[in-house]
Amino acid sequence: MQPITKITAEEILDSRGKPTVMSTVWAGDFSGSFSVPSGASTGSNEAHELRDLDGHVLQTIRNITETITPKLLGTDASDQAGIDAVMCSLDGTADKSHLGGNAMLAVSAAAARAAAASKGVELWQYLRTLAQIEPSRRVPYLYMNYINGGKHAKSPLSFQEHIIVPDTESVAEAMTMATDIGNALQKIIADRYGVEFAQSMGDEGGYVIPEHDPIVPFEVLSQASGNAGHHGKIRLATDIAASSFYENGMYRVGEELWDTAKMTIFYHDLAKRFPILSIEDPFEEHALADFAALQKDFELRIVGDDLTVTNTTLIEQAAEASAIRAVIIKPNQIGTLTETFAAMHTARTHDIDCIVSHRSGETDDTFIADLAYATGAFGLKAGALRKPERMVKYQRLLDISVQ
Ligand code: PGA
Ligand code: ZN
């Protein structure tokens, strides 16, 4: 038993320069910190991210220091379920709007780090014992978003993410392949769009290109894989994030309006032409039947993110409708680690793979790399190897996967 002796919280900046909260939990001489990321294309059912009217997180910090801390002092740092239950009952809302999902997750994840430290084990080892998730892979696939669109870039591309997935179990090899492809891609972009776009940078570290046609990013990634000598060793994936450009029953793709049928035809064409591993949020977040119809046509994985928001009930619904074969796991969508594990359990019970994911507003925190490895996740989705807050997550996965 290592009782919690102190909890602190402070405001830091995320990768977009926006305030976010970091908390540190102490158990005697041991401590652990966690800083909370922030999304831009958020699902409407996500846990509430509490912010002051001016965008700061001072109330969130007060909720940690004045409301949560007094109730948790003396609690065993390794009683994760107990810690999370106390916060959920203190909050008392369905969407965590009273304390803020960001306040709760900061403490929840920091407590796990403090507990791991007090036991003298790596975070992933501690999380593995705690979570007991049925693994999909020994080492997750690296989902690396090299062309950014949608809400993550000032670009005419409506689809949010164009992702390369090195087809290997070696993180070192995957990172080398991604670096080579990134360099080849930079040359292609310079030739095709001009040198100014070769330095472009979206929120998740991908390039931003002046392109309307949604098929072109996949052609370009495929060409870059070939130029880098990795043809045949790369799968492609995409996060359409369709809710973010859905208006009045139609999808605004570039300058056109597409209906569900046109979107579906696009996905069939995409899967015919490229080695697509998965398609995330192909339709808006309420279109469960459309997800199911598309998944029925495909071997590849249709992935829920805004559809499921790391929420056990929504994952259960998607599973029952056979709407997805993989699900995005983002701890800050639900607000505590215990509920994150519950969501992963539910997914695995239905043979749905988990892809642990960063947010578009990130920090240098590497917790998700440990989480992905600990739970044998199918994928770790953490952007491109072009921004430090993304690189540290892959680097952490590399470090722990060779231990
Ligand atoms: P977000 O996007 O972090 O901006 O919500 C990531 C995603 O949609 O997967
Ligand atoms: Zn998504």
Short mmCIF file of N, CA and C in Angstrom, two decimals, residues 240-356:
data_model
loop_
_atom_site.label_atom_id
_atom_site.label_comp_id
_atom_site.label_asym_id
_atom_site.label_seq_id
_atom_site.Cartn_x
_atom_site.Cartn_y
_atom_site.Cartn_z
N ILE A 240 -11.07 9.61 -42.12
CA ILE A 240 -11.87 10.55 -42.91
C ILE A 240 -12.40 11.66 -41.99
N ALA A 241 -12.73 11.31 -40.73
CA ALA A 241 -13.32 12.26 -39.77
C ALA A 241 -14.52 12.96 -40.41
N ALA A 242 -15.43 12.13 -40.93
CA ALA A 242 -16.51 12.64 -41.79
C ALA A 242 -17.46 13.61 -41.09
N SER A 243 -17.59 13.49 -39.77
CA SER A 243 -18.48 14.43 -39.05
C SER A 243 -18.04 15.87 -39.23
N SER A 244 -16.74 16.06 -39.44
CA SER A 244 -16.20 17.43 -39.46
C SER A 244 -16.55 18.18 -40.76
N PHE A 245 -17.06 17.46 -41.79
CA PHE A 245 -17.49 18.18 -43.01
C PHE A 245 -18.88 17.71 -43.47
N TYR A 246 -19.66 17.30 -42.51
CA TYR A 246 -21.03 16.86 -42.78
C TYR A 246 -21.98 18.02 -42.54
N GLU A 247 -22.74 18.36 -43.58
CA GLU A 247 -23.68 19.51 -43.46
C GLU A 247 -25.00 19.13 -44.11
N ASN A 248 -26.07 19.29 -43.38
CA ASN A 248 -27.43 19.09 -43.92
C ASN A 248 -27.57 17.81 -44.74
N GLY A 249 -27.09 16.73 -44.20
CA GLY A 249 -27.28 15.44 -44.88
C GLY A 249 -26.29 15.15 -45.99
N MET A 250 -25.34 16.04 -46.21
CA MET A 250 -24.34 15.81 -47.27
C MET A 250 -22.93 16.02 -46.72
N TYR A 251 -21.97 15.48 -47.46
CA TYR A 251 -20.57 15.64 -47.08
C TYR A 251 -19.90 16.64 -48.02
N ARG A 252 -19.27 17.67 -47.46
CA ARG A 252 -18.60 18.67 -48.30
C ARG A 252 -17.17 18.21 -48.56
N VAL A 253 -16.94 17.67 -49.74
CA VAL A 253 -15.62 17.13 -50.11
C VAL A 253 -15.00 18.10 -51.11
N GLY A 254 -13.97 18.82 -50.69
CA GLY A 254 -13.43 19.89 -51.52
C GLY A 254 -14.54 20.88 -51.80
N GLU A 255 -14.81 21.11 -53.12
CA GLU A 255 -15.89 22.06 -53.44
C GLU A 255 -17.19 21.37 -53.80
N GLU A 256 -17.20 20.05 -53.63
CA GLU A 256 -18.41 19.29 -54.00
C GLU A 256 -19.19 18.83 -52.78
N LEU A 257 -20.47 18.51 -53.02
CA LEU A 257 -21.28 17.89 -51.97
C LEU A 257 -21.50 16.43 -52.35
N TRP A 258 -21.11 15.53 -51.48
CA TRP A 258 -21.25 14.09 -51.76
C TRP A 258 -22.31 13.50 -50.83
N ASP A 259 -23.09 12.56 -51.40
CA ASP A 259 -24.01 11.82 -50.52
C ASP A 259 -23.33 10.52 -50.08
N THR A 260 -24.05 9.74 -49.28
CA THR A 260 -23.47 8.50 -48.73
C THR A 260 -23.04 7.54 -49.85
N ALA A 261 -23.86 7.47 -50.90
CA ALA A 261 -23.53 6.56 -52.00
C ALA A 261 -22.21 6.95 -52.66
N LYS A 262 -22.01 8.25 -52.85
CA LYS A 262 -20.77 8.71 -53.51
C LYS A 262 -19.56 8.44 -52.60
N MET A 263 -19.73 8.67 -51.30
CA MET A 263 -18.66 8.35 -50.35
C MET A 263 -18.31 6.86 -50.44
N THR A 264 -19.35 6.03 -50.50
CA THR A 264 -19.15 4.58 -50.53
C THR A 264 -18.37 4.16 -51.79
N ILE A 265 -18.74 4.74 -52.91
CA ILE A 265 -18.03 4.42 -54.16
C ILE A 265 -16.57 4.80 -54.04
N PHE A 266 -16.31 5.96 -53.42
CA PHE A 266 -14.92 6.38 -53.22
C PHE A 266 -14.14 5.33 -52.42
N TYR A 267 -14.74 4.83 -51.34
CA TYR A 267 -14.02 3.87 -50.49
C TYR A 267 -13.74 2.56 -51.23
N HIS A 268 -14.69 2.16 -52.09
CA HIS A 268 -14.45 0.94 -52.87
C HIS A 268 -13.31 1.14 -53.85
N ASP A 269 -13.29 2.30 -54.47
CA ASP A 269 -12.21 2.62 -55.42
C ASP A 269 -10.87 2.66 -54.68
N LEU A 270 -10.88 3.30 -53.53
CA LEU A 270 -9.66 3.43 -52.71
C LEU A 270 -9.10 2.04 -52.37
N ALA A 271 -9.99 1.17 -51.91
CA ALA A 271 -9.56 -0.16 -51.47
C ALA A 271 -9.09 -1.02 -52.66
N LYS A 272 -9.63 -0.73 -53.85
CA LYS A 272 -9.20 -1.46 -55.04
C LYS A 272 -7.80 -1.05 -55.47
N ARG A 273 -7.52 0.24 -55.32
CA ARG A 273 -6.26 0.78 -55.87
C ARG A 273 -5.09 0.74 -54.92
N PHE A 274 -5.36 0.71 -53.62
CA PHE A 274 -4.25 0.83 -52.65
C PHE A 274 -4.38 -0.25 -51.56
N PRO A 275 -3.25 -0.58 -50.92
CA PRO A 275 -3.29 -1.60 -49.86
C PRO A 275 -3.80 -1.00 -48.55
N ILE A 276 -5.09 -0.76 -48.51
CA ILE A 276 -5.69 -0.05 -47.36
C ILE A 276 -5.90 -1.01 -46.18
N LEU A 277 -5.37 -0.63 -45.03
CA LEU A 277 -5.51 -1.45 -43.82
C LEU A 277 -6.77 -1.08 -43.05
N SER A 278 -7.10 0.21 -43.03
CA SER A 278 -8.29 0.62 -42.27
C SER A 278 -8.79 1.99 -42.71
N ILE A 279 -10.09 2.19 -42.51
CA ILE A 279 -10.75 3.47 -42.81
C ILE A 279 -11.52 3.91 -41.56
N GLU A 280 -11.10 5.04 -40.99
CA GLU A 280 -11.71 5.52 -39.73
C GLU A 280 -12.80 6.55 -40.02
N ASP A 281 -13.87 6.48 -39.26
CA ASP A 281 -14.99 7.42 -39.37
C ASP A 281 -15.31 7.79 -40.84
N PRO A 282 -15.69 6.76 -41.64
CA PRO A 282 -16.00 7.03 -43.06
C PRO A 282 -17.28 7.83 -43.25
N PHE A 283 -18.14 7.81 -42.23
CA PHE A 283 -19.39 8.58 -42.27
C PHE A 283 -19.55 9.34 -40.96
N GLU A 284 -20.52 10.23 -40.93
CA GLU A 284 -20.70 11.05 -39.72
C GLU A 284 -21.09 10.17 -38.53
N GLU A 285 -20.94 10.72 -37.34
CA GLU A 285 -20.95 9.88 -36.13
C GLU A 285 -22.29 9.26 -35.77
N HIS A 286 -23.38 9.66 -36.42
CA HIS A 286 -24.67 9.03 -36.14
C HIS A 286 -25.07 7.98 -37.18
N ALA A 287 -24.23 7.84 -38.22
CA ALA A 287 -24.61 6.99 -39.35
C ALA A 287 -24.18 5.55 -39.13
N LEU A 288 -24.64 4.97 -38.04
CA LEU A 288 -24.22 3.61 -37.67
C LEU A 288 -24.53 2.59 -38.78
N ALA A 289 -25.71 2.72 -39.39
CA ALA A 289 -26.10 1.77 -40.44
C ALA A 289 -25.19 1.89 -41.66
N ASP A 290 -24.72 3.09 -41.95
CA ASP A 290 -23.81 3.28 -43.09
C ASP A 290 -22.44 2.64 -42.80
N PHE A 291 -21.98 2.80 -41.57
CA PHE A 291 -20.74 2.11 -41.17
C PHE A 291 -20.90 0.60 -41.39
N ALA A 292 -22.04 0.06 -40.91
CA ALA A 292 -22.27 -1.38 -40.97
C ALA A 292 -22.33 -1.87 -42.42
N ALA A 293 -22.99 -1.10 -43.27
CA ALA A 293 -23.11 -1.50 -44.68
C ALA A 293 -21.72 -1.53 -45.33
N LEU A 294 -20.88 -0.57 -44.99
CA LEU A 294 -19.53 -0.52 -45.57
C LEU A 294 -18.66 -1.66 -45.02
N GLN A 295 -18.74 -1.88 -43.72
CA GLN A 295 -17.92 -2.95 -43.12
C GLN A 295 -18.29 -4.31 -43.72
N LYS A 296 -19.58 -4.49 -44.04
CA LYS A 296 -20.06 -5.75 -44.61
C LYS A 296 -19.38 -6.04 -45.95
N ASP A 297 -19.08 -4.98 -46.68
CA ASP A 297 -18.45 -5.13 -48.00
C ASP A 297 -16.97 -5.44 -47.92
N PHE A 298 -16.36 -5.22 -46.77
CA PHE A 298 -14.89 -5.17 -46.71
C PHE A 298 -14.29 -6.16 -45.74
N GLU A 299 -13.10 -6.65 -46.10
CA GLU A 299 -12.22 -7.37 -45.18
C GLU A 299 -11.49 -6.36 -44.29
N LEU A 300 -11.12 -5.21 -44.91
CA LEU A 300 -10.33 -4.23 -44.16
C LEU A 300 -11.13 -3.70 -42.97
N ARG A 301 -10.43 -3.05 -42.08
CA ARG A 301 -11.09 -2.60 -40.85
C ARG A 301 -11.75 -1.23 -41.02
N ILE A 302 -13.04 -1.17 -40.78
CA ILE A 302 -13.70 0.12 -40.58
C ILE A 302 -13.52 0.44 -39.10
N VAL A 303 -13.11 1.68 -38.83
CA VAL A 303 -12.70 2.06 -37.47
C VAL A 303 -13.66 3.11 -36.92
N GLY A 304 -14.06 2.94 -35.67
CA GLY A 304 -14.88 3.96 -35.00
C GLY A 304 -14.01 4.87 -34.16
N ASP A 305 -14.26 6.18 -34.29
CA ASP A 305 -13.60 7.15 -33.39
C ASP A 305 -14.67 8.09 -32.84
N ASP A 306 -15.09 9.07 -33.66
CA ASP A 306 -16.21 9.92 -33.22
C ASP A 306 -17.46 9.07 -32.99
N LEU A 307 -17.56 7.96 -33.69
CA LEU A 307 -18.69 7.04 -33.55
C LEU A 307 -18.75 6.43 -32.15
N THR A 308 -17.60 6.18 -31.57
CA THR A 308 -17.54 5.34 -30.36
C THR A 308 -16.91 6.04 -29.14
N VAL A 309 -16.09 7.05 -29.37
CA VAL A 309 -15.47 7.90 -28.33
C VAL A 309 -15.03 7.16 -27.05
N THR A 310 -14.39 6.01 -27.22
CA THR A 310 -13.84 5.25 -26.08
C THR A 310 -14.92 5.00 -25.01
N ASN A 311 -16.14 4.82 -25.47
CA ASN A 311 -17.29 4.69 -24.57
C ASN A 311 -17.85 3.26 -24.70
N THR A 312 -17.89 2.55 -23.59
CA THR A 312 -18.30 1.14 -23.59
C THR A 312 -19.67 0.93 -24.24
N THR A 313 -20.62 1.77 -23.90
CA THR A 313 -21.98 1.62 -24.44
C THR A 313 -21.99 1.80 -25.95
N LEU A 314 -21.27 2.82 -26.43
CA LEU A 314 -21.26 3.09 -27.87
C LEU A 314 -20.47 2.01 -28.63
N ILE A 315 -19.43 1.48 -28.01
CA ILE A 315 -18.67 0.38 -28.65
C ILE A 315 -19.55 -0.87 -28.72
N GLU A 316 -20.27 -1.11 -27.65
CA GLU A 316 -21.20 -2.25 -27.62
C GLU A 316 -22.23 -2.12 -28.74
N GLN A 317 -22.79 -0.92 -28.90
CA GLN A 317 -23.78 -0.68 -29.97
C GLN A 317 -23.18 -0.92 -31.35
N ALA A 318 -21.97 -0.42 -31.54
CA ALA A 318 -21.30 -0.58 -32.84
C ALA A 318 -21.00 -2.06 -33.10
N ALA A 319 -20.62 -2.78 -32.04
CA ALA A 319 -20.33 -4.21 -32.19
C ALA A 319 -21.60 -4.96 -32.57
N GLU A 320 -22.69 -4.64 -31.89
CA GLU A 320 -23.94 -5.34 -32.16
C GLU A 320 -24.42 -5.10 -33.59
N ALA A 321 -24.14 -3.92 -34.12
CA ALA A 321 -24.53 -3.61 -35.49
C ALA A 321 -23.49 -4.12 -36.50
N SER A 322 -22.43 -4.78 -36.04
CA SER A 322 -21.30 -5.21 -36.91
C SER A 322 -20.81 -4.04 -37.76
N ALA A 323 -20.69 -2.87 -37.13
CA ALA A 323 -20.37 -1.64 -37.86
C ALA A 323 -18.87 -1.39 -37.98
N ILE A 324 -18.07 -2.02 -37.13
CA ILE A 324 -16.62 -1.73 -37.11
C ILE A 324 -15.83 -3.00 -36.79
N ARG A 325 -14.58 -3.00 -37.23
CA ARG A 325 -13.68 -4.08 -36.82
C ARG A 325 -12.50 -3.55 -36.01
N ALA A 326 -12.45 -2.23 -35.83
CA ALA A 326 -11.42 -1.63 -34.97
C ALA A 326 -11.97 -0.36 -34.36
N VAL A 327 -11.34 0.04 -33.25
CA VAL A 327 -11.84 1.21 -32.55
C VAL A 327 -10.67 2.05 -32.06
N ILE A 328 -10.85 3.36 -32.14
CA ILE A 328 -9.84 4.28 -31.62
C ILE A 328 -10.01 4.40 -30.11
N ILE A 329 -8.89 4.35 -29.41
CA ILE A 329 -8.90 4.49 -27.96
C ILE A 329 -8.13 5.76 -27.60
N LYS A 330 -8.86 6.72 -27.02
CA LYS A 330 -8.26 7.98 -26.57
C LYS A 330 -8.72 8.20 -25.13
N PRO A 331 -7.83 8.04 -24.16
CA PRO A 331 -8.27 8.15 -22.76
C PRO A 331 -9.02 9.44 -22.45
N ASN A 332 -8.66 10.55 -23.11
CA ASN A 332 -9.35 11.80 -22.75
C ASN A 332 -10.75 11.91 -23.35
N GLN A 333 -11.12 10.96 -24.23
CA GLN A 333 -12.52 10.95 -24.70
C GLN A 333 -13.47 10.47 -23.61
N ILE A 334 -12.93 9.70 -22.64
CA ILE A 334 -13.81 9.13 -21.62
C ILE A 334 -13.49 9.66 -20.22
N GLY A 335 -12.21 9.96 -19.95
CA GLY A 335 -11.91 10.71 -18.72
C GLY A 335 -11.25 9.97 -17.58
N THR A 336 -11.27 8.62 -17.58
CA THR A 336 -10.49 7.90 -16.57
C THR A 336 -9.84 6.68 -17.22
N LEU A 337 -8.80 6.18 -16.56
CA LEU A 337 -8.13 4.98 -17.07
C LEU A 337 -9.01 3.75 -16.93
N THR A 338 -9.71 3.64 -15.81
CA THR A 338 -10.56 2.46 -15.59
C THR A 338 -11.60 2.33 -16.70
N GLU A 339 -12.20 3.45 -17.08
CA GLU A 339 -13.20 3.40 -18.16
C GLU A 339 -12.54 3.15 -19.52
N THR A 340 -11.30 3.61 -19.67
CA THR A 340 -10.57 3.32 -20.91
C THR A 340 -10.35 1.82 -21.05
N PHE A 341 -9.92 1.18 -19.95
CA PHE A 341 -9.73 -0.27 -19.99
C PHE A 341 -11.05 -0.99 -20.26
N ALA A 342 -12.12 -0.50 -19.65
CA ALA A 342 -13.44 -1.13 -19.86
C ALA A 342 -13.82 -1.06 -21.34
N ALA A 343 -13.55 0.08 -21.96
CA ALA A 343 -13.85 0.23 -23.40
C ALA A 343 -13.02 -0.76 -24.22
N MET A 344 -11.75 -0.92 -23.85
CA MET A 344 -10.89 -1.84 -24.59
C MET A 344 -11.35 -3.29 -24.40
N HIS A 345 -11.75 -3.63 -23.18
CA HIS A 345 -12.29 -4.96 -22.89
C HIS A 345 -13.50 -5.25 -23.76
N THR A 346 -14.41 -4.31 -23.78
CA THR A 346 -15.63 -4.50 -24.56
C THR A 346 -15.28 -4.74 -26.02
N ALA A 347 -14.37 -3.92 -26.54
CA ALA A 347 -13.96 -4.08 -27.93
C ALA A 347 -13.39 -5.48 -28.16
N ARG A 348 -12.46 -5.90 -27.33
CA ARG A 348 -11.79 -7.19 -27.55
C ARG A 348 -12.75 -8.36 -27.39
N THR A 349 -13.74 -8.22 -26.50
CA THR A 349 -14.75 -9.27 -26.34
C THR A 349 -15.49 -9.52 -27.65
N HIS A 350 -15.63 -8.44 -28.44
CA HIS A 350 -16.32 -8.56 -29.73
C HIS A 350 -15.35 -8.71 -30.89
N ASP A 351 -14.10 -9.04 -30.57
CA ASP A 351 -13.07 -9.23 -31.60
C ASP A 351 -12.81 -7.96 -32.41
N ILE A 352 -13.00 -6.84 -31.77
CA ILE A 352 -12.68 -5.54 -32.37
C ILE A 352 -11.28 -5.15 -31.90
N ASP A 353 -10.43 -4.73 -32.85
CA ASP A 353 -9.06 -4.33 -32.51
C ASP A 353 -9.03 -2.90 -31.98
N CYS A 354 -8.07 -2.64 -31.08
CA CYS A 354 -7.93 -1.29 -30.51
C CYS A 354 -6.74 -0.56 -31.15
N ILE A 355 -6.95 0.68 -31.50
CA ILE A 355 -5.87 1.55 -31.99
C ILE A 355 -5.77 2.71 -31.01
N VAL A 356 -4.68 2.72 -30.24
CA VAL A 356 -4.51 3.77 -29.23
C VAL A 356 -4.01 5.03 -29.94
#
